[in-house]
GROMACS .gro file of N, CA, C and O in nm:
model
  216
    1MET      N    1  11.451  27.956   6.311
    1MET     CA    2  11.401  28.112   6.318
    1MET      C    3  11.263  28.117   6.302
    1MET      O    4  11.171  28.079   6.251
    2GLN      N    5  11.200  28.218   6.410
    2GLN     CA    6  11.084  28.223   6.426
    2GLN      C    7  11.013  28.336   6.349
    2GLN      O    8  11.077  28.434   6.296
    3LYS      N    9  10.925  28.302   6.288
    3LYS     CA   10  10.842  28.377   6.164
    3LYS      C   11  10.731  28.459   6.227
    3LYS      O   12  10.603  28.381   6.294
    4LEU      N   13  10.716  28.590   6.219
    4LEU     CA   14  10.609  28.646   6.302
    4LEU      C   15  10.479  28.657   6.208
    4LEU      O   16  10.514  28.655   6.079
    5GLU      N   17  10.349  28.635   6.252
    5GLU     CA   18  10.229  28.653   6.167
    5GLU      C   19  10.148  28.761   6.187
    5GLU      O   20  10.220  28.853   6.281
    6ASP      N   21  10.099  28.832   6.107
    6ASP     CA   22  10.017  28.945   6.094
    6ASP      C   23   9.966  28.981   6.253
    6ASP      O   24   9.900  28.895   6.310
    7GLY      N   25   9.993  29.085   6.313
    7GLY     CA   26   9.963  29.109   6.442
    7GLY      C   27  10.017  29.075   6.572
    7GLY      O   28  10.011  29.085   6.676
    8GLU      N   29  10.115  28.997   6.550
    8GLU     CA   30  10.194  28.954   6.663
    8GLU      C   31  10.326  29.037   6.658
    8GLU      O   32  10.370  29.108   6.573
    9GLU      N   33  10.402  29.068   6.766
    9GLU     CA   34  10.543  29.171   6.789
    9GLU      C   35  10.594  29.093   6.933
    9GLU      O   36  10.538  29.017   6.987
   10PHE      N   37  10.695  29.128   6.910
   10PHE     CA   38  10.806  29.116   7.043
   10PHE      C   39  10.872  29.217   7.095
   10PHE      O   40  10.879  29.329   6.965
   11ALA      N   41  10.938  29.240   7.202
   11ALA     CA   42  10.991  29.345   7.267
   11ALA      C   43  11.148  29.299   7.284
   11ALA      O   44  11.175  29.194   7.344
   12THR      N   45  11.231  29.407   7.269
   12THR     CA   46  11.367  29.359   7.323
   12THR      C   47  11.413  29.484   7.403
   12THR      O   48  11.419  29.619   7.352
   13VAL      N   49  11.467  29.466   7.495
   13VAL     CA   50  11.491  29.570   7.619
   13VAL      C   51  11.657  29.583   7.588
   13VAL      O   52  11.738  29.517   7.621
   14PHE      N   53  11.673  29.725   7.591
   14PHE     CA   54  11.826  29.787   7.566
   14PHE      C   55  11.847  29.843   7.693
   14PHE      O   56  11.792  29.915   7.771
   15ASN      N   57  11.994  29.902   7.721
   15ASN     CA   58  12.010  29.979   7.849
   15ASN      C   59  11.937  30.128   7.838
   15ASN      O   60  11.923  30.206   7.917
   16ASP      N   61  11.924  30.154   7.707
   16ASP     CA   62  11.865  30.310   7.676
   16ASP      C   63  11.761  30.343   7.619
   16ASP      O   64  11.693  30.433   7.568
   17CYS      N   65  11.676  30.220   7.576
   17CYS     CA   66  11.563  30.208   7.485
   17CYS      C   67  11.477  30.074   7.474
   17CYS      O   68  11.570  29.977   7.524
   18VAL      N   69  11.364  30.063   7.403
   18VAL     CA   70  11.296  29.965   7.391
   18VAL      C   71  11.264  29.938   7.253
   18VAL      O   72  11.207  30.061   7.186
   19LEU      N   73  11.286  29.839   7.193
   19LEU     CA   74  11.265  29.811   7.061
   19LEU      C   75  11.141  29.729   7.052
   19LEU      O   76  11.150  29.602   7.088
   20ILE      N   77  11.020  29.759   7.010
   20ILE     CA   78  10.932  29.680   6.957
   20ILE      C   79  10.915  29.640   6.818
   20ILE      O   80  10.897  29.721   6.712
   21VAL      N   81  10.926  29.512   6.793
   21VAL     CA   82  10.923  29.444   6.628
   21VAL      C   83  10.789  29.376   6.614
   21VAL      O   84  10.749  29.290   6.705
   22GLY      N   85  10.710  29.398   6.501
   22GLY     CA   86  10.604  29.342   6.478
   22GLY      C   87  10.548  29.327   6.332
   22GLY      O   88  10.655  29.394   6.250
   23VAL      N   89  10.422  29.283   6.310
   23VAL     CA   90  10.387  29.284   6.166
   23VAL      C   91  10.290  29.338   6.160
   23VAL      O   92  10.182  29.295   6.253
   24GLU      N   93  10.223  29.394   6.043
   24GLU     CA   94  10.094  29.464   6.068
   24GLU      C   95  10.039  29.513   5.904
   24GLU      O   96  10.113  29.534   5.860
   25ASP      N   97   9.940  29.418   5.873
   25ASP     CA   98   9.940  29.428   5.728
   25ASP      C   99  10.014  29.369   5.642
   25ASP      O  100  10.095  29.414   5.537
   26LYS      N  101  10.106  29.267   5.696
   26LYS     CA  102  10.194  29.182   5.612
   26LYS      C  103  10.296  29.279   5.612
   26LYS      O  104  10.415  29.257   5.512
   27LYS      N  105  10.333  29.413   5.686
   27LYS     CA  106  10.445  29.491   5.652
   27LYS      C  107  10.515  29.485   5.772
   27LYS      O  108  10.437  29.516   5.904
   28PRO      N  109  10.644  29.455   5.816
   28PRO     CA  110  10.738  29.488   5.941
   28PRO      C  111  10.714  29.609   5.998
   28PRO      O  112  10.727  29.706   5.937
   29GLN      N  113  10.704  29.619   6.114
   29GLN     CA  114  10.691  29.745   6.208
   29GLN      C  115  10.790  29.755   6.282
   29GLN      O  116  10.794  29.641   6.380
   30LEU      N  117  10.856  29.860   6.326
   30LEU     CA  118  10.972  29.884   6.419
   30LEU      C  119  10.919  30.029   6.506
   30LEU      O  120  10.879  30.111   6.447
   31LYS      N  121  10.914  30.001   6.617
   31LYS     CA  122  10.866  30.107   6.716
   31LYS      C  123  11.024  30.126   6.840
   31LYS      O  124  11.029  30.028   6.899
   32PHE      N  125  11.078  30.224   6.837
   32PHE     CA  126  11.155  30.262   6.937
   32PHE      C  127  11.096  30.341   7.055
   32PHE      O  128  11.046  30.428   7.020
   33ILE      N  129  11.117  30.309   7.163
   33ILE     CA  130  11.078  30.418   7.299
   33ILE      C  131  11.202  30.431   7.353
   33ILE      O  132  11.266  30.342   7.411
   34VAL      N  133  11.233  30.560   7.341
   34VAL     CA  134  11.389  30.617   7.406
   34VAL      C  135  11.346  30.634   7.526
   34VAL      O  136  11.272  30.708   7.595
   35GLY      N  137  11.496  30.624   7.606
   35GLY     CA  138  11.489  30.631   7.752
   35GLY      C  139  11.512  30.506   7.856
   35GLY      O  140  11.510  30.387   7.791
   36LYS      N  141  11.556  30.517   7.938
   36LYS     CA  142  11.613  30.395   8.042
   36LYS      C  143  11.453  30.336   8.058
   36LYS      O  144  11.373  30.369   8.110
   37PRO      N  145  11.443  30.204   8.027
   37PRO     CA  146  11.321  30.130   8.054
   37PRO      C  147  11.331  30.100   8.204
   37PRO      O  148  11.423  30.090   8.297
   38TYR      N  149  11.178  30.109   8.252
   38TYR     CA  150  11.157  30.068   8.398
   38TYR      C  151  11.169  29.924   8.416
   38TYR      O  152  11.101  29.843   8.360
   39ASN      N  153  11.258  29.858   8.508
   39ASN     CA  154  11.253  29.703   8.542
   39ASN      C  155  11.136  29.687   8.680
   39ASN      O  156  11.167  29.746   8.766
   40VAL      N  157  11.062  29.600   8.648
   40VAL     CA  158  10.971  29.555   8.744
   40VAL      C  159  10.977  29.411   8.783
   40VAL      O  160  10.962  29.336   8.659
   41ASP      N  161  11.020  29.401   8.886
   41ASP     CA  162  11.080  29.232   8.949
   41ASP      C  163  10.920  29.175   8.992
   41ASP      O  164  10.905  29.162   9.098
   42MET      N  165  10.853  29.166   8.889
   42MET     CA  166  10.718  29.131   8.908
   42MET      C  167  10.643  29.018   8.837
   42MET      O  168  10.643  29.044   8.693
   43ALA      N  169  10.548  28.937   8.844
   43ALA     CA  170  10.469  28.837   8.722
   43ALA      C  171  10.365  28.923   8.731
   43ALA      O  172  10.282  28.932   8.806
   44VAL      N  173  10.289  28.926   8.577
   44VAL     CA  174  10.161  28.991   8.577
   44VAL      C  175  10.066  28.852   8.563
   44VAL      O  176   9.956  28.872   8.597
   45GLY      N  177  10.127  28.730   8.545
   45GLY     CA  178  10.038  28.601   8.509
   45GLY      C  179  10.009  28.603   8.415
   45GLY      O  180   9.901  28.488   8.346
   46PHE      N  181  10.057  28.641   8.280
   46PHE     CA  182   9.993  28.624   8.110
   46PHE      C  183  10.038  28.476   8.089
   46PHE      O  184   9.969  28.408   8.024
   47MET      N  185  10.157  28.402   8.117
   47MET     CA  186  10.217  28.282   8.070
   47MET      C  187  10.200  28.197   8.174
   47MET      O  188  10.219  28.061   8.145
   48GLU      N  189  10.080  28.202   8.280
   48GLU     CA  190  10.085  28.100   8.371
   48GLU      C  191   9.916  28.027   8.304
   48GLU      O  192   9.854  28.103   8.250
   49GLU      N  193   9.917  27.905   8.328
   49GLU     CA  194   9.810  27.849   8.291
   49GLU      C  195   9.671  27.846   8.404
   49GLU      O  196   9.733  27.825   8.507
   50SER      N  197   9.580  27.856   8.353
   50SER     CA  198   9.486  27.892   8.452
   50SER      C  199   9.405  27.758   8.494
   50SER      O  200   9.435  27.671   8.409
   51GLU      N  201   9.341  27.755   8.588
   51GLU     CA  202   9.277  27.638   8.640
   51GLU      C  203   9.187  27.571   8.537
   51GLU      O  204   9.139  27.473   8.544
   52GLU      N  205   9.122  27.686   8.493
   52GLU     CA  206   8.974  27.680   8.389
   52GLU      C  207   9.019  27.591   8.272
   52GLU      O  208   8.947  27.512   8.233
   53SER      N  209   9.145  27.631   8.244
   53SER     CA  210   9.214  27.546   8.089
   53SER      C  211   9.236  27.421   8.119
   53SER      O  212   9.303  27.373   8.024
   54LYS      N  213   9.248  27.382   8.237
   54LYS     CA  214   9.293  27.249   8.277
   54LYS      C  215   9.188  27.150   8.252
   54LYS      O  216   9.083  27.138   8.254
   0.00000   0.00000   0.00000
């Protein structure tokens, strides 16, 4: 089981909303964004390792 540290968060996509779970000031935070999520079939590049960090 993964434990979230202060300032971390993750998102879960449902058919009719997105749930964002996080921790702020050592307290759990939940945020629902209601509505059908937009799905984009594209990479932003956050998870790729840059040439500079090699």
